[in-house]
Structure formats: structure tokens, C-alpha cells
mmCIF file of C-alpha atoms and ligand atoms in Angstrom:
data_model
loop_
_atom_site.group_PDB
_atom_site.id
_atom_site.type_symbol
_atom_site.label_atom_id
_atom_site.label_comp_id
_atom_site.label_asym_id
_atom_site.label_seq_id
_atom_site.Cartn_x
_atom_site.Cartn_y
_atom_site.Cartn_z
ATOM 1 C CA MET N 1 -32.804 49.585 -73.109
ATOM 2 C CA LYS N 2 -30.863 46.875 -75.590
ATOM 3 C CA ARG N 3 -27.876 47.700 -73.076
ATOM 4 C CA TYR N 4 -29.427 47.070 -70.063
ATOM 5 C CA LYS N 5 -31.102 43.383 -71.350
ATOM 6 C CA PHE N 6 -27.564 42.228 -72.143
ATOM 7 C CA ALA N 7 -26.775 43.047 -68.776
ATOM 8 C CA VAL N 8 -29.382 41.557 -66.987
ATOM 9 C CA MET N 9 -29.475 38.055 -68.805
ATOM 10 C CA PRO N 10 -26.774 36.793 -67.292
ATOM 11 C CA LEU N 11 -27.632 37.860 -63.705
ATOM 12 C CA LEU N 12 -30.639 35.798 -64.726
ATOM 13 C CA ILE N 13 -29.611 33.105 -65.760
ATOM 14 C CA LEU N 14 -26.962 32.563 -62.885
ATOM 15 C CA LEU N 15 -30.204 33.244 -60.546
ATOM 16 C CA VAL N 16 -32.244 29.874 -62.069
ATOM 17 C CA CYS N 17 -29.376 27.937 -62.032
ATOM 18 C CA LEU N 18 -28.924 28.888 -58.089
ATOM 19 C CA VAL N 19 -32.472 28.231 -57.412
ATOM 20 C CA GLY N 20 -32.048 25.052 -59.512
ATOM 21 C CA CYS N 21 -29.229 23.554 -57.546
ATOM 22 C CA SER N 22 -31.120 24.334 -53.769
ATOM 23 C CA ILE N 23 -34.683 22.984 -55.202
ATOM 24 C CA PHE N 24 -32.169 19.925 -56.024
ATOM 25 C CA ASN N 25 -29.868 19.433 -52.784
ATOM 26 C CA ARG N 26 -33.104 20.543 -50.470
ATOM 27 C CA SER N 27 -34.620 17.391 -52.575
ATOM 28 C CA SER N 28 -31.712 14.821 -51.872
ATOM 29 C CA LEU N 29 -31.377 15.960 -48.739
ATOM 30 C CA ARG N 30 -35.254 14.681 -48.242
ATOM 31 C CA THR N 31 -34.444 10.950 -49.205
ATOM 32 C CA THR N 32 -30.764 10.240 -47.921
ATOM 33 C CA SER N 33 -29.096 10.739 -44.222
ATOM 34 C CA GLU N 34 -24.807 10.587 -43.512
ATOM 35 C CA ASP N 35 -24.433 8.433 -41.607
ATOM 36 C CA ASP N 36 -22.108 8.318 -38.624
ATOM 37 C CA SER N 37 -19.383 6.925 -41.551
ATOM 38 C CA GLY N 38 -19.653 9.410 -43.800
ATOM 39 C CA GLN N 39 -21.685 6.978 -45.394
ATOM 40 C CA GLU N 40 -25.229 8.045 -47.923
ATOM 41 C CA THR N 41 -27.665 5.583 -46.168
ATOM 42 C CA PRO N 42 -31.322 6.236 -47.303
ATOM 43 C CA TYR N 43 -32.796 7.005 -44.914
ATOM 44 C CA ARG N 44 -36.788 7.597 -45.734
ATOM 45 C CA ASP N 45 -37.337 3.921 -46.642
ATOM 46 C CA MET N 46 -40.379 3.463 -46.159
ATOM 47 C CA PRO N 47 -43.765 3.512 -47.358
ATOM 48 C CA LYS N 48 -44.824 6.904 -49.388
ATOM 49 C CA ASP N 49 -41.835 8.871 -47.300
ATOM 50 C CA GLY N 50 -42.365 8.667 -44.096
ATOM 51 C CA GLU N 51 -46.274 8.359 -44.675
ATOM 52 C CA GLY N 52 -48.206 7.208 -41.151
ATOM 53 C CA TYR N 53 -44.566 7.515 -39.009
ATOM 54 C CA ILE N 54 -43.131 10.259 -36.833
ATOM 55 C CA VAL N 55 -39.973 11.371 -37.919
ATOM 56 C CA VAL N 56 -37.654 12.268 -34.842
ATOM 57 C CA GLY N 57 -34.514 13.491 -35.527
ATOM 58 C CA PHE N 58 -32.562 12.794 -31.782
ATOM 59 C CA SER N 59 -29.289 14.822 -31.665
ATOM 60 C CA GLN N 60 -27.015 13.090 -28.865
ATOM 61 C CA ILE N 61 -24.103 13.908 -27.767
ATOM 62 C CA GLY N 62 -21.855 11.027 -28.057
ATOM 63 C CA SER N 63 -20.891 7.225 -26.698
ATOM 64 C CA GLU N 64 -18.854 8.950 -23.849
ATOM 65 C CA SER N 65 -19.745 6.531 -21.519
ATOM 66 C CA ASP N 66 -21.989 3.641 -20.361
ATOM 67 C CA TRP N 67 -24.976 5.509 -19.082
ATOM 68 C CA ARG N 68 -24.701 7.611 -22.895
ATOM 69 C CA THR N 69 -24.988 4.039 -24.237
ATOM 70 C CA ALA N 70 -27.932 3.143 -22.756
ATOM 71 C CA ASN N 71 -29.491 6.276 -23.303
ATOM 72 C CA THR N 72 -28.907 5.823 -26.955
ATOM 73 C CA GLU N 73 -31.022 2.137 -27.027
ATOM 74 C CA SER N 74 -33.694 3.197 -24.685
ATOM 75 C CA PHE N 75 -33.789 6.162 -27.480
ATOM 76 C CA LYS N 76 -33.782 3.114 -29.978
ATOM 77 C CA SER N 77 -36.086 0.394 -28.668
ATOM 78 C CA THR N 78 -38.083 3.319 -28.393
ATOM 79 C CA PHE N 79 -37.932 5.000 -31.385
ATOM 80 C CA THR N 80 -39.162 1.795 -33.972
ATOM 81 C CA ALA N 81 -41.288 1.361 -36.842
ATOM 82 C CA GLU N 82 -43.367 -0.733 -33.880
ATOM 83 C CA ASN N 83 -44.239 2.073 -31.902
ATOM 84 C CA GLY N 84 -45.368 4.633 -35.167
ATOM 85 C CA TYR N 85 -41.957 6.359 -35.601
ATOM 86 C CA TYR N 86 -38.944 6.887 -37.677
ATOM 87 C CA LEU N 87 -35.928 8.057 -35.933
ATOM 88 C CA LEU N 88 -33.097 9.964 -37.566
ATOM 89 C CA PHE N 89 -29.890 9.520 -34.604
ATOM 90 C CA LYS N 90 -27.141 11.352 -34.944
ATOM 91 C CA ASP N 91 -23.600 11.102 -32.561
ATOM 92 C CA ALA N 92 -22.462 14.401 -32.631
ATOM 93 C CA GLN N 93 -19.319 12.845 -30.848
ATOM 94 C CA GLN N 94 -19.327 15.075 -28.046
ATOM 95 C CA LYS N 95 -19.192 18.080 -30.087
ATOM 96 C CA HIS N 96 -21.282 21.571 -30.231
ATOM 97 C CA GLU N 97 -21.031 22.430 -33.536
ATOM 98 C CA ASN N 98 -21.368 18.701 -35.235
ATOM 99 C CA GLN N 99 -25.104 19.344 -33.221
ATOM 100 C CA ILE N 100 -25.721 22.408 -34.608
ATOM 101 C CA LYS N 101 -25.237 21.221 -37.717
ATOM 102 C CA ASP N 102 -27.415 17.727 -37.322
ATOM 103 C CA ILE N 103 -29.595 19.917 -36.092
ATOM 104 C CA ARG N 104 -29.787 22.232 -39.410
ATOM 105 C CA ASN N 105 -30.149 18.839 -41.520
ATOM 106 C CA PHE N 106 -32.929 17.817 -39.363
ATOM 107 C CA ILE N 107 -34.653 21.055 -39.995
ATOM 108 C CA LEU N 108 -34.143 20.398 -43.699
ATOM 109 C CA GLN N 109 -35.584 17.242 -43.534
ATOM 110 C CA GLU N 110 -38.823 18.579 -42.037
ATOM 111 C CA VAL N 111 -39.145 15.401 -39.775
ATOM 112 C CA ASP N 112 -41.819 16.409 -36.758
ATOM 113 C CA TYR N 113 -39.649 16.396 -33.546
ATOM 114 C CA ILE N 114 -35.898 17.055 -32.916
ATOM 115 C CA VAL N 115 -35.098 15.721 -30.009
ATOM 116 C CA LEU N 116 -31.621 17.689 -28.444
ATOM 117 C CA ASP N 117 -29.181 16.360 -25.327
ATOM 118 C CA PRO N 118 -26.855 19.195 -25.658
ATOM 119 C CA VAL N 119 -23.112 18.969 -24.910
ATOM 120 C CA VAL N 120 -23.320 22.641 -22.748
ATOM 121 C CA GLU N 121 -26.190 24.462 -21.960
ATOM 122 C CA THR N 122 -24.847 27.479 -24.087
ATOM 123 C CA GLY N 123 -24.471 28.415 -27.688
ATOM 124 C CA TRP N 124 -28.421 27.228 -28.534
ATOM 125 C CA ASP N 125 -29.928 30.752 -29.210
ATOM 126 C CA ALA N 126 -30.001 30.411 -33.244
ATOM 127 C CA VAL N 127 -30.112 26.986 -34.116
ATOM 128 C CA LEU N 128 -33.550 26.721 -32.625
ATOM 129 C CA MET N 129 -34.700 29.533 -33.610
ATOM 130 C CA GLU N 130 -34.376 28.625 -36.856
ATOM 131 C CA ALA N 131 -36.530 25.559 -36.058
ATOM 132 C CA LYS N 132 -39.040 26.980 -34.394
ATOM 133 C CA ASP N 133 -39.535 29.443 -37.461
ATOM 134 C CA ALA N 134 -39.581 26.032 -39.542
ATOM 135 C CA GLY N 135 -42.617 25.257 -37.060
ATOM 136 C CA ILE N 136 -40.718 21.880 -35.954
ATOM 137 C CA PRO N 137 -41.281 20.811 -31.405
ATOM 138 C CA VAL N 138 -37.901 20.610 -29.524
ATOM 139 C CA ILE N 139 -37.276 18.594 -26.544
ATOM 140 C CA VAL N 140 -34.506 18.859 -24.907
ATOM 141 C CA VAL N 141 -33.280 15.770 -22.510
ATOM 142 C CA ASP N 142 -30.449 14.969 -19.941
ATOM 143 C CA ARG N 143 -28.413 18.196 -20.348
ATOM 144 C CA GLN N 144 -30.248 21.195 -20.187
ATOM 145 C CA VAL N 145 -29.866 24.675 -22.951
ATOM 146 C CA SER N 146 -29.636 28.401 -21.598
ATOM 147 C CA VAL N 147 -32.111 29.928 -23.609
ATOM 148 C CA LYS N 148 -32.732 33.841 -23.699
ATOM 149 C CA ASP N 149 -36.638 33.094 -25.090
ATOM 150 C CA GLU N 150 -38.290 29.616 -23.122
ATOM 151 C CA SER N 151 -40.093 29.140 -26.199
ATOM 152 C CA LEU N 152 -37.428 28.148 -28.140
ATOM 153 C CA PHE N 153 -37.954 24.924 -27.082
ATOM 154 C CA THR N 154 -41.484 22.319 -26.083
ATOM 155 C CA CYS N 155 -40.108 20.841 -22.584
ATOM 156 C CA TRP N 156 -36.859 19.375 -21.056
ATOM 157 C CA VAL N 157 -36.640 15.711 -19.491
ATOM 158 C CA GLY N 158 -33.739 14.763 -17.042
ATOM 159 C CA SER N 159 -32.386 14.365 -13.893
ATOM 160 C CA ASP N 160 -32.303 16.639 -10.885
ATOM 161 C CA PHE N 161 -28.272 17.363 -11.228
ATOM 162 C CA ARG N 162 -28.268 19.919 -8.132
ATOM 163 C CA LYS N 163 -30.132 17.186 -5.945
ATOM 164 C CA GLU N 164 -27.588 14.649 -7.118
ATOM 165 C CA GLY N 165 -24.613 16.551 -5.954
ATOM 166 C CA ARG N 166 -26.345 17.759 -2.810
ATOM 167 C CA ARG N 167 -27.332 14.044 -1.443
ATOM 168 C CA ALA N 168 -23.931 13.231 -2.245
ATOM 169 C CA GLY N 169 -22.755 15.953 0.377
ATOM 170 C CA LYS N 170 -24.744 14.951 2.649
ATOM 171 C CA TRP N 171 -24.297 11.407 2.280
ATOM 172 C CA LEU N 172 -20.634 12.448 3.290
ATOM 173 C CA GLU N 173 -21.671 14.206 6.029
ATOM 174 C CA SER N 174 -23.263 11.179 7.799
ATOM 175 C CA TYR N 175 -20.328 8.637 6.253
ATOM 176 C CA LEU N 176 -17.568 10.981 8.431
ATOM 177 C CA GLU N 177 -20.377 11.241 11.759
ATOM 178 C CA SER N 178 -20.194 7.400 11.452
ATOM 179 C CA GLN N 179 -16.613 6.687 10.781
ATOM 180 C CA GLU N 180 -16.262 9.634 13.620
ATOM 181 C CA ARG N 181 -14.586 11.450 11.387
ATOM 182 C CA SER N 182 -16.640 14.924 11.058
ATOM 183 C CA GLU N 183 -13.863 16.861 12.947
ATOM 184 C CA GLU N 184 -10.646 15.922 10.987
ATOM 185 C CA GLU N 185 -9.292 17.702 8.378
ATOM 186 C CA ILE N 186 -10.813 16.413 4.434
ATOM 187 C CA LYS N 187 -9.284 16.884 1.943
ATOM 188 C CA ILE N 188 -10.789 16.206 -1.227
ATOM 189 C CA VAL N 189 -10.288 16.018 -5.408
ATOM 190 C CA THR N 190 -13.019 15.731 -7.441
ATOM 191 C CA LEU N 191 -13.090 14.596 -11.322
ATOM 192 C CA GLN N 192 -15.742 16.990 -12.883
ATOM 193 C CA GLY N 193 -17.787 16.386 -16.367
ATOM 194 C CA THR N 194 -17.489 18.223 -19.492
ATOM 195 C CA LEU N 195 -17.539 22.415 -18.341
ATOM 196 C CA GLY N 196 -20.688 23.708 -18.658
ATOM 197 C CA ALA N 197 -22.501 20.401 -18.995
ATOM 198 C CA THR N 198 -25.740 20.223 -16.919
ATOM 199 C CA SER N 199 -24.621 17.028 -15.289
ATOM 200 C CA GLN N 200 -21.227 18.846 -14.213
ATOM 201 C CA ILE N 201 -22.773 22.257 -13.467
ATOM 202 C CA GLY N 202 -25.592 20.856 -10.997
ATOM 203 C CA ARG N 203 -23.300 18.084 -8.928
ATOM 204 C CA THR N 204 -20.260 20.223 -8.620
ATOM 205 C CA GLU N 205 -22.564 22.717 -7.337
ATOM 206 C CA GLY N 206 -24.704 20.774 -5.239
ATOM 207 C CA PHE N 207 -21.862 19.436 -3.580
ATOM 208 C CA GLU N 208 -20.186 22.338 -2.848
ATOM 209 C CA GLU N 209 -24.110 24.070 -1.215
ATOM 210 C CA VAL N 210 -23.103 21.170 1.730
ATOM 211 C CA LEU N 211 -19.257 21.885 1.419
ATOM 212 C CA SER N 212 -19.658 25.587 2.209
ATOM 213 C CA LYS N 213 -20.685 24.324 5.509
ATOM 214 C CA HIS N 214 -17.432 22.669 6.654
ATOM 215 C CA LYS N 215 -14.579 24.471 7.766
ATOM 216 C CA ASN N 216 -12.639 21.297 7.816
ATOM 217 C CA TRP N 217 -13.401 20.260 4.150
ATOM 218 C CA LYS N 218 -10.731 21.607 1.969
ATOM 219 C CA MET N 219 -10.810 21.309 -1.854
ATOM 220 C CA LEU N 220 -7.667 20.344 -3.108
ATOM 221 C CA ALA N 221 -8.390 20.355 -6.780
ATOM 222 C CA ARG N 222 -10.893 20.605 -9.189
ATOM 223 C CA GLU N 223 -10.405 19.622 -13.301
ATOM 224 C CA SER N 224 -12.724 18.092 -16.173
ATOM 225 C CA GLY N 225 -12.187 14.467 -16.643
ATOM 226 C CA GLU N 226 -14.779 14.816 -19.958
ATOM 227 C CA PHE N 227 -16.934 12.286 -18.401
ATOM 228 C CA THR N 228 -14.368 9.754 -20.448
ATOM 229 C CA GLN N 229 -12.875 6.850 -18.547
ATOM 230 C CA ALA N 230 -9.321 7.763 -20.403
ATOM 231 C CA LYS N 231 -8.916 11.183 -19.262
ATOM 232 C CA GLY N 232 -10.304 10.665 -15.810
ATOM 233 C CA GLN N 233 -7.667 7.760 -14.954
ATOM 234 C CA GLU N 234 -4.928 10.901 -16.510
ATOM 235 C CA VAL N 235 -6.396 13.772 -13.922
ATOM 236 C CA MET N 236 -6.737 11.796 -11.111
ATOM 237 C CA GLU N 237 -3.090 10.770 -11.637
ATOM 238 C CA ASN N 238 -2.147 14.294 -11.987
ATOM 239 C CA PHE N 239 -4.081 15.119 -8.763
ATOM 240 C CA LEU N 240 -1.718 11.614 -6.796
ATOM 241 C CA ALA N 241 1.175 12.608 -8.134
ATOM 242 C CA ASP N 242 0.459 16.840 -7.453
ATOM 243 C CA TYR N 243 -0.253 15.911 -2.935
ATOM 244 C CA ASP N 244 0.389 13.064 -1.103
ATOM 245 C CA GLU N 245 -2.899 13.264 0.868
ATOM 246 C CA ILE N 246 -6.080 12.624 -0.428
ATOM 247 C CA ASP N 247 -9.215 11.634 1.426
ATOM 248 C CA VAL N 248 -11.868 11.548 -0.971
ATOM 249 C CA VAL N 249 -12.642 11.777 -4.631
ATOM 250 C CA ILE N 250 -15.890 12.629 -6.170
ATOM 251 C CA SER N 251 -15.985 11.682 -9.706
ATOM 252 C CA GLU N 252 -18.876 13.423 -11.410
ATOM 253 C CA ASN N 253 -19.823 10.043 -13.207
ATOM 254 C CA ASP N 254 -19.153 6.648 -13.464
ATOM 255 C CA ASN N 255 -16.856 5.745 -16.391
ATOM 256 C CA MET N 256 -14.151 8.752 -14.342
ATOM 257 C CA THR N 257 -14.331 6.687 -11.707
ATOM 258 C CA PHE N 258 -13.667 3.872 -13.543
ATOM 259 C CA GLY N 259 -10.260 5.310 -14.151
ATOM 260 C CA ALA N 260 -9.828 7.112 -10.994
ATOM 261 C CA MET N 261 -10.123 3.273 -9.608
ATOM 262 C CA GLU N 262 -6.878 2.194 -12.202
ATOM 263 C CA ALA N 263 -4.942 5.515 -10.861
ATOM 264 C CA ILE N 264 -5.091 4.995 -7.347
ATOM 265 C CA GLU N 265 -4.160 1.036 -7.349
ATOM 266 C CA ALA N 266 -1.485 1.973 -9.624
ATOM 267 C CA SER N 267 0.062 4.251 -7.234
ATOM 268 C CA GLY N 268 0.016 1.640 -4.559
ATOM 269 C CA LYS N 269 -3.402 3.140 -2.950
ATOM 270 C CA THR N 270 -6.504 1.670 -2.305
ATOM 271 C CA CYS N 271 -10.003 2.475 -2.769
ATOM 272 C CA GLY N 272 -13.169 1.812 -1.349
ATOM 273 C CA PRO N 273 -14.901 1.681 2.562
ATOM 274 C CA GLU N 274 -12.180 0.219 3.580
ATOM 275 C CA GLY N 275 -9.279 1.960 1.489
ATOM 276 C CA ASP N 276 -7.510 4.616 2.142
ATOM 277 C CA ILE N 277 -9.918 6.861 -0.620
ATOM 278 C CA ILE N 278 -13.307 6.870 -0.148
ATOM 279 C CA VAL N 279 -14.974 7.379 -3.321
ATOM 280 C CA ILE N 280 -18.261 9.213 -4.422
ATOM 281 C CA SER N 281 -19.662 8.788 -7.823
ATOM 282 C CA PHE N 282 -22.383 9.321 -9.986
ATOM 283 C CA ASP N 283 -24.748 7.322 -12.716
ATOM 284 C CA ALA N 284 -24.497 3.791 -10.699
ATOM 285 C CA VAL N 285 -24.235 1.603 -13.795
ATOM 286 C CA LYS N 286 -24.494 -1.841 -13.067
ATOM 287 C CA ALA N 287 -20.547 -2.684 -13.881
ATOM 288 C CA ALA N 288 -20.124 0.690 -11.030
ATOM 289 C CA LEU N 289 -22.289 -1.319 -8.341
ATOM 290 C CA GLN N 290 -20.360 -4.530 -9.374
ATOM 291 C CA PHE N 291 -17.309 -2.500 -8.158
ATOM 292 C CA MET N 292 -19.697 -1.382 -4.724
ATOM 293 C CA VAL N 293 -20.109 -4.777 -4.223
ATOM 294 C CA ALA N 294 -16.386 -5.407 -4.642
ATOM 295 C CA GLY N 295 -15.503 -2.726 -2.369
ATOM 296 C CA LYS N 296 -14.350 -0.361 -4.197
ATOM 297 C CA ILE N 297 -17.023 2.629 -4.189
ATOM 298 C CA ASN N 298 -18.582 3.474 -1.626
ATOM 299 C CA VAL N 299 -21.588 5.366 -2.940
ATOM 300 C CA ASP N 300 -22.883 6.052 -6.247
ATOM 301 C CA LEU N 301 -26.190 8.643 -7.112
ATOM 302 C CA GLU N 302 -27.805 7.643 -9.519
ATOM 303 C CA CYS N 303 -28.595 9.415 -12.944
ATOM 304 C CA ASN N 304 -31.207 7.787 -14.768
ATOM 305 C CA PRO N 305 -30.656 6.791 -18.304
ATOM 306 C CA LEU N 306 -33.601 5.124 -19.810
ATOM 307 C CA LEU N 307 -35.192 8.536 -21.307
ATOM 308 C CA GLY N 308 -36.678 6.875 -24.151
ATOM 309 C CA PRO N 309 -40.393 5.872 -22.651
ATOM 310 C CA MET N 310 -40.671 9.285 -21.636
ATOM 311 C CA VAL N 311 -39.925 11.408 -24.364
ATOM 312 C CA SER N 312 -42.480 9.443 -26.663
ATOM 313 C CA GLU N 313 -44.922 9.720 -23.611
ATOM 314 C CA ILE N 314 -44.584 13.657 -24.523
ATOM 315 C CA ILE N 315 -44.670 13.603 -28.318
ATOM 316 C CA GLU N 316 -47.773 10.859 -27.623
ATOM 317 C CA LYS N 317 -49.529 13.913 -25.672
ATOM 318 C CA LEU N 318 -48.453 16.911 -28.413
ATOM 319 C CA GLU N 319 -50.052 14.555 -31.029
ATOM 320 C CA ALA N 320 -53.388 14.739 -29.456
ATOM 321 C CA GLY N 321 -53.627 18.085 -29.104
ATOM 322 C CA LYS N 322 -52.347 18.364 -25.173
ATOM 323 C CA GLU N 323 -49.947 20.214 -22.762
ATOM 324 C CA VAL N 324 -47.038 19.409 -21.382
ATOM 325 C CA GLY N 325 -44.810 20.154 -18.573
ATOM 326 C CA LYS N 326 -42.085 22.505 -19.146
ATOM 327 C CA THR N 327 -39.739 20.568 -17.240
ATOM 328 C CA GLN N 328 -39.469 16.787 -16.545
ATOM 329 C CA TYR N 329 -37.439 15.400 -13.862
ATOM 330 C CA VAL N 330 -36.734 11.946 -13.241
ATOM 331 C CA GLU N 331 -36.546 9.635 -9.605
ATOM 332 C CA GLU N 332 -33.699 9.348 -8.642
ATOM 333 C CA GLN N 333 -32.275 6.975 -5.546
ATOM 334 C CA TYR N 334 -28.227 6.355 -4.150
ATOM 335 C CA PHE N 335 -26.718 3.298 -3.390
ATOM 336 C CA ASP N 336 -23.918 2.871 -0.812
ATOM 337 C CA THR N 337 -22.290 -0.569 0.461
ATOM 338 C CA THR N 338 -24.274 -1.070 3.245
ATOM 339 C CA MET N 339 -27.502 -2.115 0.270
ATOM 340 C CA SER N 340 -27.625 -5.516 -0.450
ATOM 341 C CA LEU N 341 -27.366 -4.698 -3.781
ATOM 342 C CA GLU N 342 -26.523 -8.624 -5.317
ATOM 343 C CA ASN N 343 -30.005 -9.094 -6.778
ATOM 344 C CA MET N 344 -30.859 -5.165 -8.004
ATOM 345 C CA ILE N 345 -27.835 -5.465 -10.169
ATOM 346 C CA LYS N 346 -29.143 -8.933 -11.635
ATOM 347 C CA ASN N 347 -32.135 -7.118 -12.825
ATOM 348 C CA ARG N 348 -31.010 -3.670 -13.307
ATOM 349 C CA ALA N 349 -31.402 -2.388 -17.348
ATOM 350 C CA TYR N 350 -28.405 -0.515 -16.902
HETATM 351 O O1 AHR S 1 -25.688 14.343 -18.580
HETATM 352 C C1 AHR S 1 -25.681 12.856 -18.211
HETATM 353 C C2 AHR S 1 -24.109 12.362 -17.595
HETATM 354 O O2 AHR S 1 -23.370 12.540 -19.224
HETATM 355 C C3 AHR S 1 -23.959 11.367 -16.953
HETATM 356 O O3 AHR S 1 -23.462 11.435 -15.626
HETATM 357 C C4 AHR S 1 -22.550 10.866 -17.848
HETATM 358 O O4 AHR S 1 -21.918 9.300 -17.271
HETATM 359 C C5 AHR S 1 -22.756 11.778 -19.365
HETATM 360 O O5 AHR S 1 -21.877 11.345 -19.826
#
């Protein structure tokens, strides 16, 4: 009996230490969080540990584009203390593993809601199950998650990316008709977004639906420019080196378009309605519309980044015990050089 006691005692002491440490860590997580520079910053410096505020943890993809900056700003300006919120914002720098870490921290911090903009569609089942087990509703925004069990998230709000891609194809169809080029062989290259992201998948597949109806449209190459200007420029430079003739560039976001325009001009070619290469872009941020007015982009399919107020409305409904729609699309349009854009650009929020 005595020998048994001696063997068990050290184990018991170890157990007590481990439990103590875990409680300590958990409580320190509730009072501080790491900002993007890795520094500890007070996170609940509000009255009575957040009492009276709705605490929202937002896992943002990164800051890869003008669209993303506008999207972040929309959340930051909506989820303010004046509006009754305390926002925990994390920038995952385009990394899936960072988002998983951020969500796990939100769960430990016992936030009231998690808002997730997922970099790619796959790989979310386990962490969303952890959020569900912790009783924290998850609102997915912009890009979607592909999970086996749809009850792992409350709802999704964002753009109809497939419709945007299809719209781009339809626009090209009627533009070529207006130029009397419907029968010509049309050589196309595509700068794709981050592979596996809903915006990339939808835009590629939507355009493909129209492409498949035109035997004379040749897709020369598709490659990811990761939604960034630098990578967009690099990929376009490669396309221009590989193909002497390119009639159309489809660029799955405006920042890649800016990079592609640099590459086109550096190669001695021109782009836009009067140029050598037709440019089709997505997002319709202010800078891109200005380039359109300057005659360098032919058409821009709008993608609305102002999702903050919509998510706040969803949270208000959930707080009131109301049902919310599982899938919520935002309204969008497109712009081309036949439209008068100057006044609209002046008043545009992004
Ligand atoms: O998911 C939305 C896309 O992501 C936007 O088109 C792009 O600019 C952003 O980076």
C-alpha cells in the first residue's frame, strides 16, 4: 500500500501542475491577444471584461488587394464600441494555418461570434466543429467553406462569383460581335486568383461555361497570380514571353490587372478598347475604374467588399433569436467604357 502511494504521489503532483498551468494560460488568453507584429496588446480593456459588448473575432485572409483593404475597413468601421461591439481582428497573411490558429484563439477567448473569410474552401471541418462544440456561431463571409456538415457554420454572405465569371464571358461575346470579330480565332489567357478560393473557382468556372460554347475561343494558358499585383505582373510577363499573340486577358482581380497592364506596356503592347489586348477584370475598385476611364481596361465585373453592415444585421437578428438565411448574395453590377463613370467614381466608397 505504502509503495503504491509513493508511486502515485509524483504523478498527482505533476497532474496538479499541469491543470494549474492550463488554467493560468487560459485566463491570460482572456485578457490579452497578439497583434500582427507579435506584440501582446490588451484586448479586453473595456468595462467589466466586455460586459454589454458583443465580442466578434474576425479571421481575415490578408491584405493582398485593394478589395481586401476596403473589406477590412468595412468590418472595422462597423464593429465599433459605439455600435456595441468589441472586434478582435486577425490578419492571416494568406495562410490557411494562421486562420486555424486564429479561430482556435477566438474559441479560447470565448468570443460571442466568429466571422471567417476563408482563404480556400477546404480544410475547415475540424476547427469549425471545435467552434460548434464551444457554442460559438460562425458567420462565413466573401469566400465559402466546403464542409461535410453544413450545420458547422450559421450562414454565408458574399458575391456570386460564378455569375461574375459568366457575365464576363457574355460581355466578351457581345463585345466581339460589336467589333465584327465573332468568327475570328480569339486567343485568351487567364490570371487566376488563389487556387481553391471560391472567387477563383467561381470566376474560372463561370467564364468556362461561355467559353465552352465558342469553338473559336482558345484558352492558351491559365495560371494563378494569387490575387496580387506583383504575381499578376510576373505571370503576365511569362504569358507574353510564351505567346506572340494574345487577344484577351481575363484577370480575376483588379490588382493582378494592374500588374498585367505594367507587363503589357513593358512588352511594347497596348491594352484596352483602342489597344492590342482586351482586358477583362474583376472587383471594380476605384483605381481600376480610373484606368477604365483612361482607356486601359475594357470591362470590370463588380465584387462588393462592403460586407460589414450585412454581417452586423445578421448578428442583430441572431441576438434577437430570429432565423437568418443560410446563403446571402450581395447585389453587383459591371462597368465598361460605354458608360459614363466619372461622377460615379467620385462617390464610390472603394
Ligand atoms: O474573394 C474576393 C477576392 O479576393 C477579390 O476579388 C480579390 O481582390 C480579393 O483578394
